Coordinates of C-alpha atoms and ligand atoms in Angstrom, one line a residue:
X16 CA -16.2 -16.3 -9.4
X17 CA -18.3 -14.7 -6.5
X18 CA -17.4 -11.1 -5.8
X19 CA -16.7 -9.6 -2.7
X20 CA -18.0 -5.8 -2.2
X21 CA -16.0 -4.8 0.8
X22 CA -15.3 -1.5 -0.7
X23 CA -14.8 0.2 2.9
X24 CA -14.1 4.1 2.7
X25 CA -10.5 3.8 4.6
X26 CA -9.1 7.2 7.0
X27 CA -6.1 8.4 7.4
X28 CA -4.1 7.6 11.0
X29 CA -2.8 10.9 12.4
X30 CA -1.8 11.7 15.6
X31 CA -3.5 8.1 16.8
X32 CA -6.9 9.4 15.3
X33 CA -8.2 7.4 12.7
X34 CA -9.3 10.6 10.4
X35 CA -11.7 10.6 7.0
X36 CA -10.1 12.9 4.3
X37 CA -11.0 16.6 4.7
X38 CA -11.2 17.0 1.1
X39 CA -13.8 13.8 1.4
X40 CA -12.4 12.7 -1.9
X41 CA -11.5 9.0 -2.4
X42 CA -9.9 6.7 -5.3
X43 CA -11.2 3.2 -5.5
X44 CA -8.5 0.6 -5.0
X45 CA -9.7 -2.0 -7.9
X46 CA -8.4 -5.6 -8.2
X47 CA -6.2 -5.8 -10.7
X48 CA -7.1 -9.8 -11.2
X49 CA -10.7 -8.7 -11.9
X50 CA -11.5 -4.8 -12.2
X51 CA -15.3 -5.2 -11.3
X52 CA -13.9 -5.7 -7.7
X53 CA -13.6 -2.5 -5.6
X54 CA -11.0 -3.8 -2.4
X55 CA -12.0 -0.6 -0.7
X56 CA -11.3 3.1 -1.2
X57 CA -8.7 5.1 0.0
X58 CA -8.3 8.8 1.1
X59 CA -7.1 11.6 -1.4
X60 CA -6.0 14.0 1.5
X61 CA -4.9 17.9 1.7
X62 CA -1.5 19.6 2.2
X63 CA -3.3 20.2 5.6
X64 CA -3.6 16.9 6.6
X65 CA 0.0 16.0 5.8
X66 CA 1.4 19.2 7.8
X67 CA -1.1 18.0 10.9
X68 CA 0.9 14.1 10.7
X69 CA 4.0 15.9 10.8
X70 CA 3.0 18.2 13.7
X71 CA 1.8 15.4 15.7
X72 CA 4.9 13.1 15.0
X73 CA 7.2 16.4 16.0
X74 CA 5.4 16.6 19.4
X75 CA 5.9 12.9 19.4
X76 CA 9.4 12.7 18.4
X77 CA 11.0 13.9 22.3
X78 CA 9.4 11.4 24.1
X79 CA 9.5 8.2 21.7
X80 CA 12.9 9.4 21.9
X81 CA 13.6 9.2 25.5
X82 CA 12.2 5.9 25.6
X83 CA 14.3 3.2 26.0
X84 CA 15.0 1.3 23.1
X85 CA 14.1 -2.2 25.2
X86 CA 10.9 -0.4 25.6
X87 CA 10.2 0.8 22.4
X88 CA 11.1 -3.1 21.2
X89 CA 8.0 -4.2 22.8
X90 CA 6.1 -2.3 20.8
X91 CA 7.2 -3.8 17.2
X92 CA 6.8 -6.9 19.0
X93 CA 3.3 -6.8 20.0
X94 CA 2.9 -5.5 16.4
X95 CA 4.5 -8.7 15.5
X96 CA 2.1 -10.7 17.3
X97 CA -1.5 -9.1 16.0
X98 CA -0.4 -9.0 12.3
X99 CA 0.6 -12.7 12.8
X100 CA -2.8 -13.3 13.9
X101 CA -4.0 -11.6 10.3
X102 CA -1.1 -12.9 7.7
X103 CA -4.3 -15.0 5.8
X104 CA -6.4 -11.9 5.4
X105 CA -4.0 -9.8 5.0
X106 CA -2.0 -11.6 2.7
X107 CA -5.4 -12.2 0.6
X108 CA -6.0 -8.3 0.6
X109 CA -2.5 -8.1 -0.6
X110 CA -3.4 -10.5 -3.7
X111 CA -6.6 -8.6 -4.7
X112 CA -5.0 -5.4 -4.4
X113 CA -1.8 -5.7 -6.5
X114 CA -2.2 -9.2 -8.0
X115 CA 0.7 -11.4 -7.1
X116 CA 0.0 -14.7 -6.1
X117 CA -1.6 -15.4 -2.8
X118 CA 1.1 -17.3 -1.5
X119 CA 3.3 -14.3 -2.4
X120 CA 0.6 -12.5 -0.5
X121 CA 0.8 -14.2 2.6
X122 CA 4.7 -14.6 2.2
X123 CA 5.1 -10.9 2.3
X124 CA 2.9 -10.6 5.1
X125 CA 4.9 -13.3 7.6
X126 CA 8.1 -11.2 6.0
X127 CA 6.5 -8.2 7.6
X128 CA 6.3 -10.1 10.9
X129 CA 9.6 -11.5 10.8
X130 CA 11.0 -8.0 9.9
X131 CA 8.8 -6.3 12.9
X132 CA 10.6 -8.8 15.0
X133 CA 14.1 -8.5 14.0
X134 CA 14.1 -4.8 14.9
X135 CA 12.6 -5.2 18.0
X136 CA 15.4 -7.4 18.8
X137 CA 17.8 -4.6 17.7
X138 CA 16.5 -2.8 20.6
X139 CA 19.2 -4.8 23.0
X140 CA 22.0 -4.1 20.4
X141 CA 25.0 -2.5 20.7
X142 CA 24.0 1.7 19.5
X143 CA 28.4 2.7 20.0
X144 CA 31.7 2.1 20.3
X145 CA 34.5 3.4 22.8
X146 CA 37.3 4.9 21.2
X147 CA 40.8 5.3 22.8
X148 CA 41.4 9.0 23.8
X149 CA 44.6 10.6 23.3
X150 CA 43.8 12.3 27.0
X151 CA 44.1 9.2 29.4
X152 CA 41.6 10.9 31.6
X153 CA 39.2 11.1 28.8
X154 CA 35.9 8.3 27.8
X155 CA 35.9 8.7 24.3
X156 CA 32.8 7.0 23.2
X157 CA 30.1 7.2 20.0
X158 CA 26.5 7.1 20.6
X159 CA 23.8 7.0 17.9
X160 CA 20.6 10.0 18.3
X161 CA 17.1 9.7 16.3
X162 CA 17.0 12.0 13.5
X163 CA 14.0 12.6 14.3
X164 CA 10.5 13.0 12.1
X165 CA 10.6 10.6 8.9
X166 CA 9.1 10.7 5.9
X167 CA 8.8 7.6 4.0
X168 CA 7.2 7.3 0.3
X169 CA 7.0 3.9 -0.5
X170 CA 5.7 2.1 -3.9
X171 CA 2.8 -0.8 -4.9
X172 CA 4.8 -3.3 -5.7
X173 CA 5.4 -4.7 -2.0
X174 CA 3.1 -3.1 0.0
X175 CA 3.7 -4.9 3.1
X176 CA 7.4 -5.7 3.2
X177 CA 8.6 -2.2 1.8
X178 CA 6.5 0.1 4.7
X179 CA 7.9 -2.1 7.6
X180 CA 11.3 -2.3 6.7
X181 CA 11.3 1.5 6.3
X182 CA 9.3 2.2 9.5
X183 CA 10.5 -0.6 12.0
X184 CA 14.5 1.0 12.2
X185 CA 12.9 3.9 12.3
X186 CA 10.8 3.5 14.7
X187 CA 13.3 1.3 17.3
X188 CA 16.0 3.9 16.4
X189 CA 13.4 6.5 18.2
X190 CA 11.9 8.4 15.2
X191 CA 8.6 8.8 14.7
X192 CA 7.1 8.3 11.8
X193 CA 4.8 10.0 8.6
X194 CA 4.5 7.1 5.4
X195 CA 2.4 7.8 2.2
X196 CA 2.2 4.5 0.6
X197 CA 0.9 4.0 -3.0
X198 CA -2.1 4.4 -4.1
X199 CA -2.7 1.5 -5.8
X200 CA -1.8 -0.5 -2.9
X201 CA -3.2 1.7 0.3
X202 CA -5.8 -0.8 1.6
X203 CA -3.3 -3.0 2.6
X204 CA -1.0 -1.0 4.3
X205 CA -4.6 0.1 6.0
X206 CA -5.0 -3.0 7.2
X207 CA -0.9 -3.4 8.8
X208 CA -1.6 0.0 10.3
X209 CA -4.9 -1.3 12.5
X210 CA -2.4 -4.0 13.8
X211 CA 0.3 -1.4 14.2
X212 CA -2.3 1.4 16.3
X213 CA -3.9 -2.1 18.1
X214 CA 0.0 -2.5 19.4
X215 CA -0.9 0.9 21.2
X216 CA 2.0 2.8 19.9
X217 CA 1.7 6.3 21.7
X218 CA -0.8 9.2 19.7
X219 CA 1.7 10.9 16.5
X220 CA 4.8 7.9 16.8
X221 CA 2.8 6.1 13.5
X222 CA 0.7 8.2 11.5
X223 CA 0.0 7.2 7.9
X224 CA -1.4 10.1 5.3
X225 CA -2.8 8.1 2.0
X226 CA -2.8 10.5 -1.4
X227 CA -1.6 11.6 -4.3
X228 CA 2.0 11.6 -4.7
X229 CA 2.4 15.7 -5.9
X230 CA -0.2 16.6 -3.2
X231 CA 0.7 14.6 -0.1
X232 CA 4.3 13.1 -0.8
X233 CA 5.4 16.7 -2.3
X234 CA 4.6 18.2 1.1
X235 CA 6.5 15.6 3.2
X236 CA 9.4 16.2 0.9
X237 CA 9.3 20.0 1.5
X238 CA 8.5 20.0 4.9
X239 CA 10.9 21.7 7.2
X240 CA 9.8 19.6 10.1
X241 CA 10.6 16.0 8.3
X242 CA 14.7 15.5 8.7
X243 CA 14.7 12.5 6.7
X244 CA 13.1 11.1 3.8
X245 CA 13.1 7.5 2.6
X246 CA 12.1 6.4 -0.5
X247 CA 11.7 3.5 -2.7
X248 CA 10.3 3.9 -6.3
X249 CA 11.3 4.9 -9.9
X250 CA 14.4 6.6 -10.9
X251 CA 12.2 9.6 -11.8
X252 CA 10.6 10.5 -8.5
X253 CA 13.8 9.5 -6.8
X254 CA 16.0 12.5 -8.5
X255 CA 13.2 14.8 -7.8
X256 CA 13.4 14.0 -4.0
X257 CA 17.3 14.0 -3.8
X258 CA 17.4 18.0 -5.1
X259 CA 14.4 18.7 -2.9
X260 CA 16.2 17.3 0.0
X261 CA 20.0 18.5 -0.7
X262 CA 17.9 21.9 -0.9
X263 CA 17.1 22.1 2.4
X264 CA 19.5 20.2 4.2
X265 CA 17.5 16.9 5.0
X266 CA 19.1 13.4 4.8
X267 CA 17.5 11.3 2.1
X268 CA 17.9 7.6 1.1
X269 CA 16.2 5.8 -2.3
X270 CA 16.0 2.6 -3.5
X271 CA 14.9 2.8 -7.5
X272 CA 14.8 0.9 -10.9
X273 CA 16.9 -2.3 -11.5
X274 CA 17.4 -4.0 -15.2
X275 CA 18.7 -7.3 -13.5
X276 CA 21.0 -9.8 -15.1
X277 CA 21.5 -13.4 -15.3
X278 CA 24.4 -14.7 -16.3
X279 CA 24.8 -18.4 -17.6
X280 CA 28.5 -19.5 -18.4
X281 CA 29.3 -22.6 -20.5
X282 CA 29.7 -24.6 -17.1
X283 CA 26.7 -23.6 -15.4
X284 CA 23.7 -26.4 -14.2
X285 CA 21.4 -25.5 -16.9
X286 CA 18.1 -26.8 -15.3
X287 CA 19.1 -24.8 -12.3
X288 CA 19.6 -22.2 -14.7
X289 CA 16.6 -22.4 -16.3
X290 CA 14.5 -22.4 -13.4
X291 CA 15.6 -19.6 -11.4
X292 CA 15.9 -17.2 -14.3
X293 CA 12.0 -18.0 -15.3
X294 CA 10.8 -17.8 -11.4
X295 CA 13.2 -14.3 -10.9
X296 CA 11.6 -13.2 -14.3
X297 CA 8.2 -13.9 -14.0
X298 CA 7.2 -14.0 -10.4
X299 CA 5.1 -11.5 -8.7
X300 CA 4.7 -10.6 -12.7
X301 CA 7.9 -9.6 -12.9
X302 CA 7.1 -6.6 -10.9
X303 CA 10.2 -6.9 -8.3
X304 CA 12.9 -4.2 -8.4
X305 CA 15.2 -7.6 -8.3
X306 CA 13.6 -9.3 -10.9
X307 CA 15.7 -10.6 -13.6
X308 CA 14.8 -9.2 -16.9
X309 CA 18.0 -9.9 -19.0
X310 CA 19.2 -13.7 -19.7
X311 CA 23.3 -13.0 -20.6
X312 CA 23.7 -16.5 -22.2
X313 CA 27.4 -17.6 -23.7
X314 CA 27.1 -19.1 -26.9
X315 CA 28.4 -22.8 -26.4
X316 CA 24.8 -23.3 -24.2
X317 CA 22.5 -20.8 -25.6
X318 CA 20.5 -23.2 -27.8
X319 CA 20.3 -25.4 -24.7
X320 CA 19.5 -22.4 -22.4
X321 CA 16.5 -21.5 -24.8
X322 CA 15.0 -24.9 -25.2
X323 CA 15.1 -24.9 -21.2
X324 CA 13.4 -21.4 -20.6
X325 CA 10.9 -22.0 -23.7
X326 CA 9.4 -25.1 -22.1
X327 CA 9.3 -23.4 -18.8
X328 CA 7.7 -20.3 -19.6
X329 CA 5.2 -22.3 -21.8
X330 CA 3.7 -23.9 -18.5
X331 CA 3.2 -20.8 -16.9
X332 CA -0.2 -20.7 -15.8
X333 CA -1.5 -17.3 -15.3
X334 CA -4.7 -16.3 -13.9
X335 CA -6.2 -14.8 -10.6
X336 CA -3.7 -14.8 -8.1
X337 CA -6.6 -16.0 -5.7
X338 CA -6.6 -19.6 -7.8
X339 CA -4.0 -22.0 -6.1
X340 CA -3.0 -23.3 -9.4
X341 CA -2.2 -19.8 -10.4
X342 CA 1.8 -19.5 -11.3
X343 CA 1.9 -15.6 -12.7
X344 CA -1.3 -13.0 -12.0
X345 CA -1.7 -9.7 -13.9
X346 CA 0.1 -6.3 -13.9
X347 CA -1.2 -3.9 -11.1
X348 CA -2.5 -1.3 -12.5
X349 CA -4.0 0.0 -16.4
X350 CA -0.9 2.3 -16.4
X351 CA 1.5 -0.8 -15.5
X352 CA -0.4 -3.2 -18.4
X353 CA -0.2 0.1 -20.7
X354 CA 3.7 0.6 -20.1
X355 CA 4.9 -3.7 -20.3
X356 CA 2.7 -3.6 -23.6
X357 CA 4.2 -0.4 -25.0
X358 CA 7.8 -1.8 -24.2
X359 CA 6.9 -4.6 -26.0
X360 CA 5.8 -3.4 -28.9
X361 CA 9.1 -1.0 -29.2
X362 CA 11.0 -4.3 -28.4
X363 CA 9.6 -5.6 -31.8
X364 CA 10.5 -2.4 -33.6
X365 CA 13.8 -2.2 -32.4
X366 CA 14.4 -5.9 -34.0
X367 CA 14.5 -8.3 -31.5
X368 CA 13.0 -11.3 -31.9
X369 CA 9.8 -12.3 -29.9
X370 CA 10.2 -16.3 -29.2
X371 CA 6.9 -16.2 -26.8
X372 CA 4.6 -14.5 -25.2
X373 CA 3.6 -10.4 -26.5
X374 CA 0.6 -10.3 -26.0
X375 CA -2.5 -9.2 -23.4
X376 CA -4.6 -12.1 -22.4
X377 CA -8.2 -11.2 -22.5
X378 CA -9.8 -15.0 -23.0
X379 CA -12.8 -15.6 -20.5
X380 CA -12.6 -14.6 -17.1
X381 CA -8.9 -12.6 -18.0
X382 CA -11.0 -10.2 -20.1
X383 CA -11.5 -8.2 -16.5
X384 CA -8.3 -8.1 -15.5
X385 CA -4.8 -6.6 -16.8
X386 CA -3.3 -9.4 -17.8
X387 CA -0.3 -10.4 -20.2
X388 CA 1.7 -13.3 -21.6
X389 CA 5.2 -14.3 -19.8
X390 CA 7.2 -12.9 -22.9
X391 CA 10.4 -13.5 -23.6
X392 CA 12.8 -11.8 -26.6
X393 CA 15.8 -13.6 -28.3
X394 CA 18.0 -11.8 -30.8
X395 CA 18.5 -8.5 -28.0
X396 CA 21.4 -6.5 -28.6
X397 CA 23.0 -4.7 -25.4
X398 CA 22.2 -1.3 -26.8
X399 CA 18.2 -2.1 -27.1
X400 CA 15.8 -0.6 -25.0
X401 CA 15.2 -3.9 -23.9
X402 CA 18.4 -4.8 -22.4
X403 CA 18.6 -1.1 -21.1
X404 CA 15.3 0.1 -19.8
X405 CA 13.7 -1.1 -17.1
X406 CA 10.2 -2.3 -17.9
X407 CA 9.1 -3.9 -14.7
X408 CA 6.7 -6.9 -16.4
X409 CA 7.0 -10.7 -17.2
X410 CA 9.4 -9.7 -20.0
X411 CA 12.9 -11.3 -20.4
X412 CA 15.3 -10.2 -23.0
X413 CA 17.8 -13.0 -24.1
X414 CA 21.2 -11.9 -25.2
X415 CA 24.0 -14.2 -26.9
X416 CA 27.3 -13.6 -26.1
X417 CA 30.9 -15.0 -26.9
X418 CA 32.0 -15.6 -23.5
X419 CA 32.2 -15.3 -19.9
X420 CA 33.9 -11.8 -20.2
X421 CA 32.1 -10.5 -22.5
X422 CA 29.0 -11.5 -20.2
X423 CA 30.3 -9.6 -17.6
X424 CA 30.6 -6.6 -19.9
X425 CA 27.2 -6.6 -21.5
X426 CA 26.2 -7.2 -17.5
X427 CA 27.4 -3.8 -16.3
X428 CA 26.8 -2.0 -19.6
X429 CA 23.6 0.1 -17.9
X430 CA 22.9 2.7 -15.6
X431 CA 21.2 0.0 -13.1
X432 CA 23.5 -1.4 -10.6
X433 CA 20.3 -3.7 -8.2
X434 CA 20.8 -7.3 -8.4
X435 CA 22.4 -10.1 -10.4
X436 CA 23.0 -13.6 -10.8
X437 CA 25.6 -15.9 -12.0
X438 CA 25.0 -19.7 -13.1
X439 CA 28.2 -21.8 -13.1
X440 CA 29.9 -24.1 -11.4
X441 CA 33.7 -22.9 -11.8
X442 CA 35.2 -21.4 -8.5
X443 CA 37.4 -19.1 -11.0
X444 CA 34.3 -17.6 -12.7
X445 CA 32.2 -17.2 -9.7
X446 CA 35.2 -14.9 -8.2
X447 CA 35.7 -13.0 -11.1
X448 CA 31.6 -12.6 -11.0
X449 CA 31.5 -11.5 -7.5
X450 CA 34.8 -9.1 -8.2
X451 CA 33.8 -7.1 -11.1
X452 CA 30.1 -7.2 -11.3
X453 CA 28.6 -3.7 -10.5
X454 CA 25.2 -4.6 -8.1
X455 CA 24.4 -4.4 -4.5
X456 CA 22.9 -7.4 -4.6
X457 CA 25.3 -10.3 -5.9
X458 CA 24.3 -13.8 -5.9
X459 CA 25.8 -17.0 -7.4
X460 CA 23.7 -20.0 -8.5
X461 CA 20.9 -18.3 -7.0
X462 CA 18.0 -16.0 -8.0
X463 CA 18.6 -12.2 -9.0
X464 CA 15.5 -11.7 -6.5
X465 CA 14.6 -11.6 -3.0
X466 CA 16.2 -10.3 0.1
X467 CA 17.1 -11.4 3.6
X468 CA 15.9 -9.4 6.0
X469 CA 19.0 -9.2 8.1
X470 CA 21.4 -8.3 5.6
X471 CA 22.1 -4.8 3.8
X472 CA 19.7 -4.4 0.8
X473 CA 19.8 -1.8 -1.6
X474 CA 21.6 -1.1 -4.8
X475 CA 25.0 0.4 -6.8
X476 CA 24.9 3.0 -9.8
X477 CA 21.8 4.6 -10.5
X478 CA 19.5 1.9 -8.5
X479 CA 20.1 3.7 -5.2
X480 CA 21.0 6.4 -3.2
X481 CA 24.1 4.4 -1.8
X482 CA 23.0 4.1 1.3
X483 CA 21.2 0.8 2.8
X484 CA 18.3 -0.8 4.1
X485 CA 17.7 -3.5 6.1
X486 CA 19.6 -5.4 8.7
X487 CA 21.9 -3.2 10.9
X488 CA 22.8 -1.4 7.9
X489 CA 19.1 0.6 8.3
X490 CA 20.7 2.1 11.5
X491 CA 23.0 4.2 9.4
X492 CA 20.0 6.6 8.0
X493 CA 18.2 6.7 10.9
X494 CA 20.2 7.6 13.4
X495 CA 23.0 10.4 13.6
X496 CA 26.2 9.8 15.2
X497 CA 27.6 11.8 18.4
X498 CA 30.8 11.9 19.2
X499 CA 31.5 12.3 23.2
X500 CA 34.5 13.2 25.2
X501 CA 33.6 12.7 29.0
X502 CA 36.4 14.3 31.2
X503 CA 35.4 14.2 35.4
Ligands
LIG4 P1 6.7 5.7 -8.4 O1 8.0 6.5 -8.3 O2 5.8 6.1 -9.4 O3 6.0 5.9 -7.0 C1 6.6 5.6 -5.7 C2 5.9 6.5 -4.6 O4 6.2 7.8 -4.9 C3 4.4 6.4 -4.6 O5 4.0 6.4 -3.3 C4 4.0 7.6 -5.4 O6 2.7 8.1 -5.0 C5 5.0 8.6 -4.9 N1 5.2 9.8 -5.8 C6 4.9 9.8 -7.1 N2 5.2 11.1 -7.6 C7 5.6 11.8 -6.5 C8 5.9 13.2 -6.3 N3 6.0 14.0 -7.4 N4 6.3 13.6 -5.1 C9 6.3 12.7 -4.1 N5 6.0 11.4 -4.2 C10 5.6 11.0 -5.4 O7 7.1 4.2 -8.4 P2 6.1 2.9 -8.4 O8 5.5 2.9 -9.8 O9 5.2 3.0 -7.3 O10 7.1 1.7 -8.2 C11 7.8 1.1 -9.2 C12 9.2 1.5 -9.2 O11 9.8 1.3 -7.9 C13 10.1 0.7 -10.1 O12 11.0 1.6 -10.8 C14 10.9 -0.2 -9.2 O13 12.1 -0.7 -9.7 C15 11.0 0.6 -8.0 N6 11.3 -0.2 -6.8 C16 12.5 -0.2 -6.3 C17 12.8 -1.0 -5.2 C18 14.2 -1.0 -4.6 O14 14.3 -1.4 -3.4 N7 15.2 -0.7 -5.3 C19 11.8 -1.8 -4.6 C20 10.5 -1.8 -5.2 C21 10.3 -1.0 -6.3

């Protein structure tokens, strides 16, 4: 392949400055797909730099506030419009920076538009209700405030999508704005943020502070200033931030780890079956907080089941998420291929059985990259760490069970409560599924993964904070609610 040697030096946005890192330290952002190729470098900044974004999004905050929200729609729209214009590169900068496919790349991308979009449209929506006084001379009404400066932490795995569905409610809501996205995926939320500072948003509404996680996401966590913090990542960092923020009073909202089942009864459409679990398991590398990673398979079909996901998985083709033919592209990053093998490995010693897959793929021109074989386990028992812990690879764990209840059962046995997915086609199972099951996210003869954009996303039990994103559901953590009694 012919390598491209962008490797740009990107700056921080603050206060509508595009500014290089004080500490003029840098990490290079390396493809993933092919490690000789540098996609550029981003910042490593200073506590400084972080207290100077939130400064400039405070001053910000009163009058992105008094705008209307009509007004401040026309902003995410003309957003809309420029990062249209750059879905291709965008999307392909998305690919070499994190490794899923490029039509995943680009997909995210137009999601990003879409999503830029929808919220502008929210600002014509209804922010209140009237409430009947118990004073007939009384207007007893709600209206919704900013909460003002937001902090949003966001992780690799959907660099795109994940930033703008945090920062578009916030931003149409009327706060303003201070995101550290990952590291490993920074150039391309680079690249969203020239569209978004090209839509002329006014100097500290947007400002994005690229870093290290205890350096420049600790201080937007502790900062006094920041009201609200949104975060999506690993259960880990998650708790952290909840005691920081209960702490000091600010609101906080995360979206974390997953371990997501799919269920197949004896009446379910097994090719359907088949398919959906493989493409929820291994697309995107299995590196989805949705992605299926444990097959719940009743007996009567399981031999069937197998046969079904065996031949599947065997075509997978993996390679550079660049190459059209390409089905599954590496892990993201050396720690990510590090972690799936490890898993793996502790998979074997706990006893399961390993029916494909296991192993890193280093033949010709993978030998650069961090890839690993679709790998799926039979013989999983619900107490194993694989069926418990989530390991965020192309690795699914098949477990054999006596019937539809007890599916449900070994289904909810775990701390993760983010997505699942029933196969069947009896009415009486799916409403029993879509009673007891214990996930946010609920489908039925569909895939575990994926999101609509204008519904409530997020997840039950230790996979979230509780609270929602996306759709009107988003408006409940970025605004506050006032309650008004008007009396002439
Ligand atoms: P991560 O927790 O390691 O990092 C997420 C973000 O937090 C990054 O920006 C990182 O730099 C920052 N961070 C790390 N340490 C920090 C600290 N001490 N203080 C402040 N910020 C810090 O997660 P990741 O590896 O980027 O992402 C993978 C995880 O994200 C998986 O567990 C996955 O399930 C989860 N995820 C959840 C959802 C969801 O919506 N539920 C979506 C995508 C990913």
């Amino acid at each position: 392949m012919t390598l491209k040697v962008e490797a740009k030096k990107y700056r921080n946005l603050i206060n509508g400055e595009w500014m290089e890192p004080a500490s003029g330290k840098y990490q290079a952002s390396v493809n993933p797909a092919d490690t000789r190729d540098i996609v550029g470098y981003a910042p490593l900044s200073t506590t400084e730099e972080v207290e100077a974004a939130i400064a400039a999004a405070k001053k910000a905050s009163h009058s992105w506030a008094r705008l209307s929200p009509v007004a401040r729609g026309e902003y995410l729209r003309k957003a809309a419009d420029i990062l249209e214009k750059r879905i291709d590169e965008i999307g392909e900068t998305l690919t070499r920076e994190m490794g899923k496919t490029l039509a995943e790349g680009k997909g995210e991308t137009a999601r990003g538009v879409a999503i830029l979009r929808y919220y502008a449209g929210e600002g014509y929506h209804s922010i209140g209700d009237v409430i009947p006084s118990s004073d007939a001379e009384s207007l007893l009404f709600t209206t919704r405030v900013p909460v003002g400066v937001v902090g949003l932490i966001t992780p690799w795995n959907f660099p795109v999508a994940i930033p703008i569905w945090k920062l578009a409610p916030a931003l149409i809501y009327g706060n303003t704005v201070v995101i550290k996205p990952a590291l490993e995926a920074t150039v391309t939320l680079m690249k969203v943020f020239e569209c978004l500072q090209e839509a002329g948003f006014p100097p500290g509404v947007i400002n994005l502070v690229s870093g290290s996680g205890s350096t420049v996401g600790n201080t937007i966590i502790e900062h006094p200033d920041v009201k609200a913090i949104s975060f999506t990542g690993s259960n880990q960092v998650g708790r952290m931030i909840a005691s920081k923020a209960v702490e000091r009073g600010a609101k906080y909202q995360l979206e974390l780890g997953g371990k997501n089942p799919s269920i197949i009864t004896k009446h379910a459409d097994l090719d359907l079956a088949a398919q959906l679990t493989v493409n929820a398991a291994m697309m995107s590398t299995g590196q989805k907080c949705t992605a299926t990673s444990r097959a719940i398979v009743v007996k009567d079909v399981y031999d069937e089941f197998r046969a079904k996901v065996l031949e599947k998985v065997k075509q997978i083709k993996v390679g550079n998420g660049l190459d059209p033919e390409t089905y599954m592209g590496p892990v993201a990053s050396k720690s990510q291929f590090d972690s799936v093998l490890a898993a793996i490995e502790k998979g074997k010693a706990e006893g399961a059985t390993l029916l494909f897959g296991g192993e890193a793929l280093t033949e010709g021109e993978l030998a650069h990259g961090y890839y690993i074989q679709p790998t799926v386990f039979e013989d999983v028992t619900p107490d194993m760490s694989l069926a418990q812990e989530e390991i965020f690879g192309p690795v699914l764990a098949m477990i054999k069970v006596d019937d539809f209840e007890q599916a449900i059962e070994v289904a909810n046995g775990i701390k993760y409560g983010l997505s699942a997915s029933l196969f069947t086609t009896r009415l009486d199972e799916a409403f029993t599924y879509m009673r007891e099951i214990e996930a946010g996210v609920v489908r039925v003869n569909g895939e575990s993964s994926g999101v609509e954009l204008q519904a409530p996303f997020g997840g039950m039990k230790e996979s979230s904070s509780h609270s929602r994103e996306q759709g009107r559901a988003a408006m409940e953590f970025f605004t506050s609610i006032k309650t008004i009694t008007m009396k002439a």
